[in-house]
Short mmCIF file of C-alpha atoms in Angstrom, two decimals:
data_model
loop_
_atom_site.label_atom_id
_atom_site.label_comp_id
_atom_site.label_asym_id
_atom_site.label_seq_id
_atom_site.Cartn_x
_atom_site.Cartn_y
_atom_site.Cartn_z
CA MET Z 1 15.31 -73.73 -45.31
CA ILE Z 2 17.34 -73.02 -42.35
CA ILE Z 3 20.64 -74.69 -41.82
CA ASP Z 4 21.67 -76.32 -38.47
CA PHE Z 5 24.40 -73.70 -37.84
CA LYS Z 6 26.39 -73.19 -34.36
CA HIS Z 7 26.69 -69.37 -33.97
CA ASN Z 8 29.47 -68.41 -31.62
CA HIS Z 9 29.81 -64.96 -30.29
CA SER Z 10 32.89 -63.51 -31.20
CA GLY Z 11 34.98 -60.20 -30.70
CA HIS Z 12 35.84 -59.18 -34.70
CA CYS Z 13 33.38 -59.94 -37.56
CA GLU Z 14 35.91 -61.57 -40.12
CA SER Z 15 37.87 -63.96 -37.92
CA GLY Z 16 34.68 -64.94 -35.97
CA ALA Z 17 32.84 -65.59 -39.41
CA THR Z 18 36.09 -67.59 -40.41
CA SER Z 19 35.99 -69.74 -37.13
CA ASN Z 20 32.57 -70.46 -37.20
CA LEU Z 21 32.36 -71.25 -40.85
CA ILE Z 22 35.37 -73.84 -40.28
CA ARG Z 23 33.80 -75.24 -36.93
CA HIS Z 24 30.56 -76.05 -39.02
CA TYR Z 25 32.54 -78.66 -40.94
CA GLY Z 26 34.10 -80.39 -37.81
CA LEU Z 27 37.42 -78.85 -37.01
CA GLU Z 28 37.42 -77.09 -33.73
CA ILE Z 29 39.33 -73.90 -34.20
CA SER Z 30 39.02 -70.80 -31.74
CA GLU Z 31 38.59 -67.36 -33.18
CA PRO Z 32 42.01 -66.06 -31.96
CA MET Z 33 43.48 -69.24 -33.79
CA ALA Z 34 41.64 -67.97 -37.02
CA PHE Z 35 42.84 -64.81 -36.82
CA GLY Z 36 46.58 -65.68 -36.04
CA ILE Z 37 46.60 -68.27 -38.76
CA GLY Z 38 44.92 -65.73 -41.27
CA GLY Z 39 47.92 -63.39 -40.21
CA GLY Z 40 45.27 -60.61 -39.30
CA LEU Z 41 47.52 -58.29 -37.33
CA PHE Z 42 48.35 -55.17 -39.03
CA PHE Z 43 48.79 -51.33 -38.98
CA CYS Z 44 48.56 -48.76 -41.29
CA TYR Z 45 48.28 -44.96 -41.31
CA PHE Z 46 47.87 -43.09 -44.25
CA PRO Z 47 47.78 -39.48 -43.53
CA PHE Z 48 46.78 -38.33 -46.90
CA ILE Z 49 43.59 -40.64 -47.51
CA LYS Z 50 40.80 -39.06 -45.78
CA ALA Z 51 37.67 -40.61 -44.46
CA GLN Z 52 35.24 -38.12 -42.97
CA GLU Z 53 37.88 -35.39 -43.19
CA ALA Z 54 40.34 -37.46 -40.71
CA PRO Z 55 43.41 -39.38 -41.84
CA MET Z 56 42.67 -43.25 -42.17
CA PHE Z 57 43.81 -45.84 -39.70
CA ALA Z 58 43.67 -49.56 -40.09
CA PHE Z 59 44.38 -52.31 -37.65
CA ARG Z 60 43.54 -55.19 -39.83
CA THR Z 61 44.33 -56.70 -43.35
CA LEU Z 62 42.04 -56.04 -46.37
CA ALA Z 63 38.71 -57.78 -45.77
CA GLY Z 64 38.70 -61.38 -47.14
CA LYS Z 65 42.30 -61.86 -46.57
CA ILE Z 66 41.81 -63.64 -43.09
CA PHE Z 67 39.25 -66.00 -44.39
CA ARG Z 68 41.29 -66.94 -47.45
CA HIS Z 69 44.67 -67.37 -45.57
CA ALA Z 70 43.42 -68.98 -42.67
CA THR Z 71 41.55 -71.53 -44.99
CA GLU Z 72 44.31 -72.01 -47.49
CA ARG Z 73 46.82 -72.71 -44.59
CA ILE Z 74 45.03 -75.66 -42.82
CA GLY Z 75 44.42 -76.98 -46.33
CA ALA Z 76 40.61 -76.29 -46.60
CA ASP Z 77 38.75 -76.29 -49.93
CA THR Z 78 37.00 -73.19 -50.48
CA VAL Z 79 35.26 -70.82 -52.84
CA MET Z 80 35.51 -67.31 -53.25
CA ILE Z 81 33.60 -64.99 -55.41
CA LYS Z 82 34.68 -61.61 -55.21
CA LYS Z 83 32.50 -59.42 -57.34
CA PHE Z 84 29.22 -59.75 -58.79
CA LYS Z 85 28.02 -57.21 -61.56
CA ASP Z 86 24.32 -57.99 -61.18
CA PRO Z 87 22.67 -57.96 -57.67
CA VAL Z 88 19.88 -60.18 -58.53
CA LYS Z 89 22.50 -63.10 -59.70
CA ALA Z 90 24.31 -62.34 -56.35
CA MET Z 91 21.16 -63.20 -54.27
CA ALA Z 92 20.38 -66.02 -56.50
CA GLU Z 93 23.67 -67.43 -55.84
CA LEU Z 94 23.48 -66.93 -52.18
CA ASP Z 95 19.76 -68.73 -52.20
CA ARG Z 96 21.26 -71.78 -54.19
CA ASN Z 97 23.88 -72.01 -51.55
CA ILE Z 98 21.61 -72.05 -48.66
CA GLU Z 99 19.07 -74.55 -50.15
CA ASN Z 100 22.28 -76.91 -50.84
CA GLY Z 101 22.94 -76.47 -47.00
CA ILE Z 102 25.97 -74.24 -47.43
CA PRO Z 103 26.43 -71.65 -44.72
CA THR Z 104 28.01 -68.55 -46.70
CA GLY Z 105 29.79 -65.68 -45.64
CA VAL Z 106 29.14 -62.36 -47.30
CA GLN Z 107 30.84 -59.04 -47.16
CA VAL Z 108 28.33 -56.20 -46.26
CA GLY Z 109 28.44 -52.64 -45.64
CA THR Z 110 27.01 -51.77 -41.96
CA PHE Z 111 24.89 -48.84 -43.01
CA HIS Z 112 22.08 -50.91 -44.21
CA LEU Z 113 22.17 -53.39 -41.38
CA LYS Z 114 18.91 -52.52 -39.62
CA TYR Z 115 19.63 -54.58 -36.41
CA PHE Z 116 22.43 -52.24 -35.21
CA PRO Z 117 21.49 -49.18 -33.08
CA PRO Z 118 21.63 -46.18 -35.34
CA GLU Z 119 24.95 -44.92 -33.91
CA TYR Z 120 26.64 -47.89 -35.30
CA ARG Z 121 25.26 -47.36 -38.92
CA LEU Z 122 28.48 -45.83 -40.43
CA HIS Z 123 29.63 -46.33 -43.85
CA PHE Z 124 31.96 -49.28 -42.95
CA ASN Z 125 32.08 -51.64 -45.82
CA PHE Z 126 34.30 -54.21 -44.18
CA HIS Z 127 31.81 -56.03 -42.30
CA ASN Z 128 31.45 -59.75 -42.34
CA VAL Z 129 28.60 -62.10 -41.46
CA VAL Z 130 27.43 -65.53 -42.07
CA VAL Z 131 23.82 -66.33 -43.78
CA PHE Z 132 22.67 -69.68 -42.75
CA GLY Z 133 18.77 -69.57 -43.24
CA ARG Z 134 16.16 -68.11 -45.31
CA GLU Z 135 12.26 -68.02 -45.18
CA ASN Z 136 9.58 -65.95 -46.91
CA GLY Z 137 12.28 -63.17 -47.99
CA VAL Z 138 13.98 -63.01 -44.45
CA TYR Z 139 17.21 -64.02 -43.97
CA HIS Z 140 18.82 -65.52 -40.85
CA ILE Z 141 21.97 -63.85 -40.12
CA GLY Z 142 25.06 -65.08 -38.05
CA GLU Z 143 26.25 -61.73 -37.09
CA PRO Z 144 29.50 -62.49 -35.10
CA VAL Z 145 29.91 -59.47 -33.16
CA ARG Z 146 26.23 -60.14 -31.54
CA GLU Z 147 25.42 -62.87 -29.02
CA LYS Z 148 22.30 -64.16 -30.85
CA THR Z 149 21.43 -64.57 -34.66
CA GLN Z 150 19.55 -61.89 -36.32
CA LEU Z 151 17.15 -61.41 -39.05
CA LEU Z 152 17.31 -59.14 -42.01
CA LEU Z 153 14.80 -58.60 -44.98
CA ARG Z 154 15.87 -59.53 -48.24
CA GLU Z 155 16.07 -56.07 -49.70
CA ASP Z 156 18.39 -54.54 -46.61
CA LEU Z 157 20.53 -57.51 -47.36
CA GLN Z 158 21.01 -56.88 -51.10
CA LYS Z 159 21.38 -53.13 -50.25
CA ALA Z 160 23.91 -54.18 -47.77
CA ARG Z 161 25.84 -56.44 -50.08
CA PHE Z 162 25.99 -53.73 -52.78
CA ALA Z 163 26.54 -50.74 -50.39
CA ARG Z 164 28.42 -48.17 -52.54
CA GLY Z 165 31.01 -46.02 -51.41
CA MET Z 166 34.78 -46.48 -50.82
CA PHE Z 167 35.97 -50.29 -50.88
CA GLY Z 168 32.40 -51.31 -51.48
CA PRO Z 169 31.91 -55.15 -50.96
CA ASN Z 170 30.40 -55.83 -54.50
CA GLY Z 171 28.30 -58.89 -53.25
CA LYS Z 172 31.52 -60.75 -52.31
CA MET Z 173 30.74 -64.09 -50.84
CA TYR Z 174 32.63 -67.18 -49.62
CA TYR Z 175 32.16 -70.69 -48.57
CA ILE Z 176 33.57 -74.01 -47.58
CA ARG Z 177 33.62 -77.12 -49.47
CA SER Z 178 35.48 -79.28 -47.33
CA VAL Z 179 37.97 -79.16 -44.29
CA PRO Z 180 40.66 -81.93 -43.65
CA LYS Z 181 40.38 -83.71 -40.52
CA GLN Z 182 43.82 -83.64 -39.45
CA PRO Z 183 45.42 -80.50 -40.76
CA ASP Z 184 49.18 -79.80 -40.31
CA MET Z 185 48.73 -76.95 -37.58
CA GLN Z 186 52.52 -76.26 -37.09
CA LYS Z 187 52.88 -75.43 -40.70
CA ALA Z 188 49.78 -72.97 -40.69
CA ILE Z 189 50.71 -71.47 -37.37
CA TYR Z 190 54.24 -70.63 -38.69
CA LEU Z 191 52.87 -69.32 -42.10
CA GLY Z 192 50.24 -67.07 -40.07
CA ILE Z 193 53.24 -65.80 -37.83
CA HIS Z 194 55.51 -64.93 -40.77
CA GLU Z 195 52.69 -63.26 -42.58
CA ALA Z 196 52.44 -60.84 -39.55
CA VAL Z 197 56.33 -60.31 -39.09
CA ARG Z 198 56.27 -59.44 -42.94
CA ASN Z 199 53.34 -56.85 -42.47
CA MET Z 200 54.76 -55.41 -39.30
CA LEU Z 201 58.57 -55.30 -39.83
CA LYS Z 202 59.52 -55.84 -43.50
CA ASN Z 203 56.77 -53.68 -45.68
CA PRO Z 204 59.00 -51.07 -47.57
CA VAL Z 205 55.94 -48.55 -47.45
CA PRO Z 206 56.61 -46.09 -44.56
CA PHE Z 207 52.88 -46.01 -43.54
CA ILE Z 208 52.67 -49.65 -42.76
CA GLY Z 209 53.61 -51.53 -39.70
CA VAL Z 210 55.93 -50.62 -36.87
CA LYS Z 211 57.06 -47.85 -39.42
CA GLY Z 212 53.53 -46.51 -39.80
CA LEU Z 213 53.23 -46.47 -35.64
CA ARG Z 214 56.46 -44.45 -35.58
CA LYS Z 215 55.26 -41.75 -38.14
CA LEU Z 216 51.90 -41.53 -36.40
CA ALA Z 217 53.65 -40.90 -33.12
CA LYS Z 218 55.72 -38.24 -34.71
CA ASP Z 219 52.41 -36.43 -36.46
CA MET Z 220 50.57 -36.62 -33.35
CA LYS Z 221 53.14 -34.64 -31.50
CA LYS Z 222 52.53 -31.96 -34.38
CA TRP Z 223 48.75 -31.97 -34.40
CA PRO Z 224 48.06 -29.35 -31.87
CA VAL Z 225 50.70 -27.20 -33.54
CA LYS Z 226 49.88 -27.61 -37.02
CA LEU Z 227 46.21 -27.86 -37.07
CA PRO Z 228 43.24 -25.72 -35.55
CA GLU Z 229 42.25 -26.83 -31.93
CA ASP Z 230 38.86 -28.75 -32.66
CA LYS Z 231 40.21 -30.35 -35.80
CA ALA Z 232 43.38 -31.80 -33.74
CA ARG Z 233 40.48 -32.91 -31.37
CA PHE Z 234 38.52 -34.62 -34.16
CA TYR Z 235 41.55 -36.53 -35.41
CA LEU Z 236 42.21 -37.66 -31.95
CA ILE Z 237 38.63 -38.80 -31.54
CA GLN Z 238 38.82 -40.73 -34.98
CA PHE Z 239 42.08 -42.52 -33.96
CA VAL Z 240 40.91 -43.68 -30.67
CA ARG Z 241 37.21 -44.58 -32.16
CA SER Z 242 39.15 -46.88 -34.83
CA ALA Z 243 41.39 -48.08 -31.97
CA GLU Z 244 38.80 -49.20 -29.76
CA GLU Z 245 35.18 -49.27 -31.22
CA PHE Z 246 33.43 -52.44 -32.30
CA GLY Z 247 35.25 -54.11 -29.74
CA THR Z 248 38.02 -54.66 -32.16
CA GLY Z 249 41.09 -52.56 -33.01
CA GLY Z 250 44.45 -51.68 -31.43
CA ALA Z 251 44.04 -52.98 -28.09
CA ALA Z 252 41.49 -55.83 -28.70
CA PHE Z 253 43.50 -57.08 -31.67
CA ARG Z 254 46.59 -57.28 -29.72
CA TYR Z 255 44.87 -59.26 -26.93
CA MET Z 256 43.52 -61.62 -29.58
CA TYR Z 257 47.12 -62.21 -30.97
CA GLY Z 258 48.50 -62.57 -27.91
CA ALA Z 259 45.71 -65.30 -26.94
CA PHE Z 260 46.72 -66.97 -30.54
CA LEU Z 261 50.44 -66.94 -29.46
CA LYS Z 262 49.62 -68.57 -26.29
CA GLU Z 263 47.40 -71.33 -27.71
CA SER Z 264 49.63 -72.13 -30.39
CA ALA Z 265 52.86 -72.01 -27.69
CA GLU Z 266 50.81 -74.56 -25.78
CA LEU Z 267 50.11 -76.82 -28.84
CA LEU Z 268 53.47 -76.80 -30.14
CA LYS Z 269 55.35 -76.55 -26.93
CA ASN Z 270 57.75 -73.88 -28.14
CA ASP Z 271 59.07 -71.30 -25.52
CA LEU Z 272 59.81 -68.82 -28.21
CA ILE Z 273 55.98 -68.40 -29.03
CA LEU Z 274 55.15 -68.50 -25.19
CA LYS Z 275 57.57 -65.33 -24.43
CA ALA Z 276 56.17 -63.53 -27.26
CA SER Z 277 52.68 -64.16 -26.13
CA THR Z 278 53.65 -62.54 -22.63
CA GLN Z 279 55.30 -59.62 -24.06
CA MET Z 280 52.15 -59.24 -26.26
CA GLY Z 281 49.87 -59.05 -23.48
CA GLU Z 282 52.09 -56.36 -21.90
CA ILE Z 283 52.01 -54.02 -25.19
CA ALA Z 284 48.17 -54.81 -25.25
CA THR Z 285 47.77 -53.32 -21.81
CA LEU Z 286 49.88 -50.37 -23.03
CA TRP Z 287 47.62 -49.85 -25.88
CA ARG Z 288 44.61 -50.00 -23.92
CA ASP Z 289 46.29 -47.57 -21.53
CA LEU Z 290 46.56 -45.26 -24.49
CA ALA Z 291 42.98 -45.73 -25.20
CA TYR Z 292 41.96 -44.69 -21.60
CA ARG Z 293 44.13 -41.67 -21.67
CA SER Z 294 42.73 -40.30 -24.57
CA SER Z 295 39.44 -40.82 -23.81
CA ARG Z 296 39.92 -38.95 -20.39
CA PHE Z 297 41.55 -36.20 -22.46
CA ILE Z 298 38.81 -35.92 -24.73
CA LYS Z 299 36.18 -36.16 -21.81
CA ASN Z 300 37.76 -33.55 -19.76
CA ARG Z 301 38.80 -31.38 -22.61
CA GLU Z 302 42.08 -30.86 -21.48
CA GLU Z 303 44.03 -31.74 -24.54
CA SER Z 304 47.01 -29.34 -24.36
CA HIS Z 305 50.54 -29.96 -26.27
CA GLU Z 306 51.74 -31.94 -23.26
CA SER Z 307 48.81 -34.41 -23.54
CA TYR Z 308 49.60 -34.92 -27.24
CA THR Z 309 53.07 -35.31 -26.31
CA ILE Z 310 52.41 -38.02 -23.61
CA LEU Z 311 50.13 -40.03 -25.94
CA SER Z 312 52.83 -39.72 -28.50
CA GLU Z 313 55.40 -41.20 -26.17
CA ILE Z 314 53.11 -44.07 -25.27
CA LEU Z 315 52.56 -44.90 -28.94
CA GLN Z 316 56.51 -44.86 -29.20
CA GLU Z 317 56.73 -47.32 -26.59
CA CYS Z 318 54.16 -49.51 -28.23
CA ALA Z 319 56.01 -49.38 -31.76
CA ALA Z 320 59.45 -50.20 -29.68
CA GLY Z 321 57.70 -53.26 -28.13
CA GLU Z 322 55.93 -54.55 -31.12
CA GLU Z 323 59.20 -54.47 -32.79
CA ARG Z 324 61.05 -56.35 -30.43
CA ILE Z 325 58.42 -59.02 -30.37
CA PHE Z 326 58.12 -59.47 -34.09
CA LYS Z 327 61.96 -59.54 -34.33
CA GLY Z 328 61.92 -62.39 -31.89
CA LEU Z 329 59.11 -64.08 -33.75
CA ALA Z 330 61.08 -63.78 -37.13
CA LYS Z 331 63.71 -66.32 -35.58
CA LEU Z 332 60.93 -69.02 -36.14
CA ASN Z 333 62.48 -71.26 -38.86
CA ALA Z 334 59.51 -72.91 -40.52
CA MET V 1 14.07 -57.53 -38.81
CA GLU V 2 12.24 -54.38 -37.70
CA GLU V 3 14.30 -51.52 -37.41
CA ASN V 4 16.38 -51.21 -34.20
CA SER V 5 15.76 -47.52 -32.88
CA ASP V 6 17.38 -48.23 -29.73
CA THR V 7 20.28 -45.97 -28.98
CA ILE V 8 23.48 -46.91 -27.60
CA TRP V 9 23.12 -45.09 -24.36
CA LYS V 10 19.77 -46.50 -23.24
CA ASP V 11 19.91 -47.40 -19.64
CA GLY V 12 23.62 -46.33 -19.89
CA ARG V 13 24.38 -49.22 -21.89
CA PHE V 14 25.63 -50.19 -25.15
CA GLY V 15 22.44 -51.25 -26.91
CA LYS V 16 20.70 -54.43 -25.67
CA SER V 17 23.66 -56.56 -26.74
CA ARG V 18 26.92 -57.62 -24.93
CA GLU V 19 30.00 -57.93 -26.50
CA ILE V 20 32.89 -59.98 -26.23
CA SER V 21 36.25 -58.91 -25.66
CA TYR V 22 40.04 -60.56 -24.92
CA TYR V 23 41.86 -59.67 -21.80
CA TYR V 24 45.29 -60.71 -20.21
CA ASP V 25 45.85 -60.77 -16.66
CA GLN V 26 49.24 -60.30 -14.63
CA LYS V 27 49.75 -64.18 -14.23
CA GLY V 28 50.19 -64.38 -18.23
CA GLN V 29 46.90 -66.16 -18.94
CA TYR V 30 44.46 -64.71 -21.73
CA ASP V 31 40.84 -65.19 -21.31
CA LYS V 32 37.60 -63.66 -22.80
CA LYS V 33 34.47 -61.98 -21.27
CA VAL V 34 31.22 -60.89 -22.22
CA GLU V 35 30.11 -57.66 -21.05
CA PHE V 36 28.33 -54.56 -22.22
CA ARG V 37 30.25 -51.69 -23.29
CA GLU V 38 32.57 -49.51 -21.05
CA ASP V 39 31.82 -45.70 -20.30
CA THR V 40 35.23 -45.08 -21.87
CA VAL V 41 33.87 -45.82 -25.34
CA LYS V 42 30.50 -44.07 -24.53
CA VAL V 43 32.43 -41.03 -24.07
CA LEU V 44 34.24 -41.34 -27.57
CA VAL V 45 31.08 -42.15 -29.16
CA GLU V 46 29.09 -39.19 -27.77
CA GLN V 47 32.03 -36.65 -28.55
CA HIS V 48 32.09 -38.15 -32.29
CA TRP V 49 28.45 -37.68 -32.55
CA ASP V 50 28.49 -34.14 -31.06
CA VAL V 51 30.74 -33.18 -33.82
CA ILE V 52 28.73 -34.93 -36.17
CA ASN V 53 25.58 -33.14 -34.99
CA ASP V 54 27.32 -29.68 -35.32
CA ARG V 55 28.32 -30.12 -38.65
CA ILE V 56 24.59 -31.49 -39.69
CA GLU V 57 23.38 -28.37 -37.91
CA GLU V 58 25.83 -26.05 -39.84
CA ALA V 59 25.03 -27.60 -43.10
CA ARG V 60 21.25 -27.16 -42.44
CA GLN V 61 21.86 -23.40 -41.50
CA LYS V 62 23.61 -22.94 -44.76
CA VAL V 63 21.15 -24.73 -46.91
CA LEU V 64 18.35 -22.72 -45.22
CA THR V 65 20.36 -19.37 -45.86
CA GLY V 66 20.63 -20.36 -49.51
CA LYS V 67 24.74 -20.80 -49.16
CA ALA V 68 24.66 -24.64 -50.11
CA SER V 69 22.60 -27.02 -51.93
CA PRO V 70 20.29 -29.77 -50.20
CA ILE V 71 23.13 -32.37 -51.32
CA VAL V 72 25.67 -30.84 -48.73
CA PHE V 73 23.03 -31.41 -45.95
CA TYR V 74 22.24 -35.14 -47.12
CA MET V 75 25.74 -35.78 -47.30
CA GLU V 76 26.76 -34.68 -43.75
CA LYS V 77 23.53 -36.68 -42.69
CA THR V 78 24.32 -39.96 -44.16
CA LEU V 79 28.08 -39.24 -42.56
CA ALA V 80 29.54 -39.21 -46.11
CA ASP V 81 32.13 -36.87 -47.86
CA PRO V 82 32.22 -35.91 -51.36
CA ILE V 83 34.18 -38.76 -52.53
CA THR V 84 31.54 -41.14 -50.85
CA VAL V 85 28.69 -39.27 -52.33
CA SER V 86 30.33 -39.67 -55.50
CA MET V 87 30.50 -43.30 -55.39
CA MET V 88 27.12 -43.50 -54.10
CA SER V 89 25.59 -41.67 -56.79
CA GLY V 90 27.63 -42.61 -59.71
CA ILE V 91 28.62 -39.13 -60.53
CA SER V 92 31.90 -37.82 -60.89
CA LEU V 93 33.65 -35.94 -57.86
CA TRP V 94 34.16 -32.44 -59.50
CA ARG V 95 30.34 -32.53 -60.78
CA VAL V 96 29.20 -33.33 -57.23
CA LYS V 97 31.17 -30.39 -55.97
CA TRP V 98 29.90 -28.27 -58.62
CA HIS V 99 26.28 -29.12 -57.57
CA PHE V 100 27.01 -28.04 -53.80
CA LYS V 101 26.30 -24.68 -55.44
CA PRO V 102 22.30 -23.67 -54.91
CA SER V 103 22.08 -21.99 -58.10
CA VAL V 104 23.48 -25.09 -60.04
CA PHE V 105 21.64 -27.43 -58.12
CA LYS V 106 18.18 -25.46 -59.12
CA ARG V 107 19.00 -26.24 -62.81
CA LEU V 108 19.75 -30.00 -62.30
CA ASN V 109 17.45 -32.22 -64.45
CA GLU V 110 15.37 -35.01 -63.06
CA LYS V 111 17.84 -37.81 -64.09
CA THR V 112 20.80 -36.44 -62.18
CA LEU V 113 18.52 -35.57 -59.10
CA LYS V 114 17.25 -39.19 -59.31
CA LYS V 115 20.81 -40.63 -59.07
CA TYR V 116 21.44 -38.46 -55.93
CA ALA V 117 18.18 -39.61 -54.44
CA ASP V 118 18.98 -43.11 -55.04
CA GLY V 119 22.41 -42.56 -53.58
CA PHE V 120 20.88 -41.17 -50.36
CA ASN V 121 17.91 -43.44 -50.37
CA ILE V 122 15.18 -40.89 -50.35
CA SER V 123 12.91 -39.66 -52.94
CA VAL V 124 13.44 -36.81 -55.24
CA GLU V 125 11.04 -34.49 -53.21
CA GLN V 126 12.88 -35.04 -50.24
CA LEU V 127 16.14 -34.39 -51.78
CA LYS V 128 14.66 -30.92 -53.25
CA LYS V 129 13.74 -29.53 -49.65
CA ILE V 130 15.18 -30.47 -46.10
CA GLN V 131 13.13 -30.82 -43.03
#
């Protein structure tokens, strides 16, 4: 059975899957809107958690949060099953959903998705796709970051849903039962913005939000002094990769968030949000500049102490700009 | 459905697929465009894979000269670190690190080897010797 599901190409996996699923139930919601209402903007830098021997950076909230918050805030009725112990049961549940005509979002690890080129197959367990059809052991996948829908064998999907490693997906799946026709968009948008403000400014942990950006900027200055040359270089590569790869990350998320602010400013006719959207566009351009510069340094192998200092200064500027934007947005009263 | 073996720099492009990205122009408008990946990203990916390939080669030499067990090679090959290997195979971290020694690896029983092989998604014979 193949469900008549309209696949839209998106920039980021989870907000794309969320907006595609909501659109299936008749409410037109764009990808930036889903991202913003879900409160997706985030930054964290954990110097002591190592992934592939480099510190961990994250530019998004935990997997599943964007879907949960976005649907909750527009008042949709959803089901999210966080964990399965038995892969066979998890696949049976998915099959039943498809037989009932419900497109279902699943969290997968990218390592087992055979339709990606080999260079993409990393141990990355936060990927989200929509499954919308099945025939003879082949599943139809609405892969948000691909233009066309993809096909995947049953055993590969099962392996991907139970990918092991850090933060394994454990077969997590989610779907929508119903979406209201006329949701209260103002309330939803305000809640989404306030969550981003909380994440970026008010989290007491010093590695999260603007504080995390400042800490990273400080540490980055010290990398060439404290670490051997190739290690510092690998740290920088990892940072820029996590900021730029997969079309998402630092700059791309800022552009998407700016698009969300712009769209909501037009919807609610709010000057405060409009101003924030222009500022966000400028900061996003700065982030992109940061990525370009670092990749040029890496390419020409001219990382010296000065180049790390330049990057760290740009990062400080980003942090200051984001602090200004979110302090402005905190004045919104819901 | 079949395995996609296109590397991302075929024709200088990022695979066969285009990606979407949002951008901001100076007039204060946001828009999105669909395009192939840019060269800046390609440089990063290439550099990253250079480092990874060096590490795999280093691990291979270590295994061939008897300084490390094949687990180290397969760990690097699947881009994992000891914690990920421990989670993939279900064997505790200190035991995984203990098994990095070739002398210890030789004495492992079939059950433990099977756990590693399942984790790396290969057969036990492949695990015992590297190509």
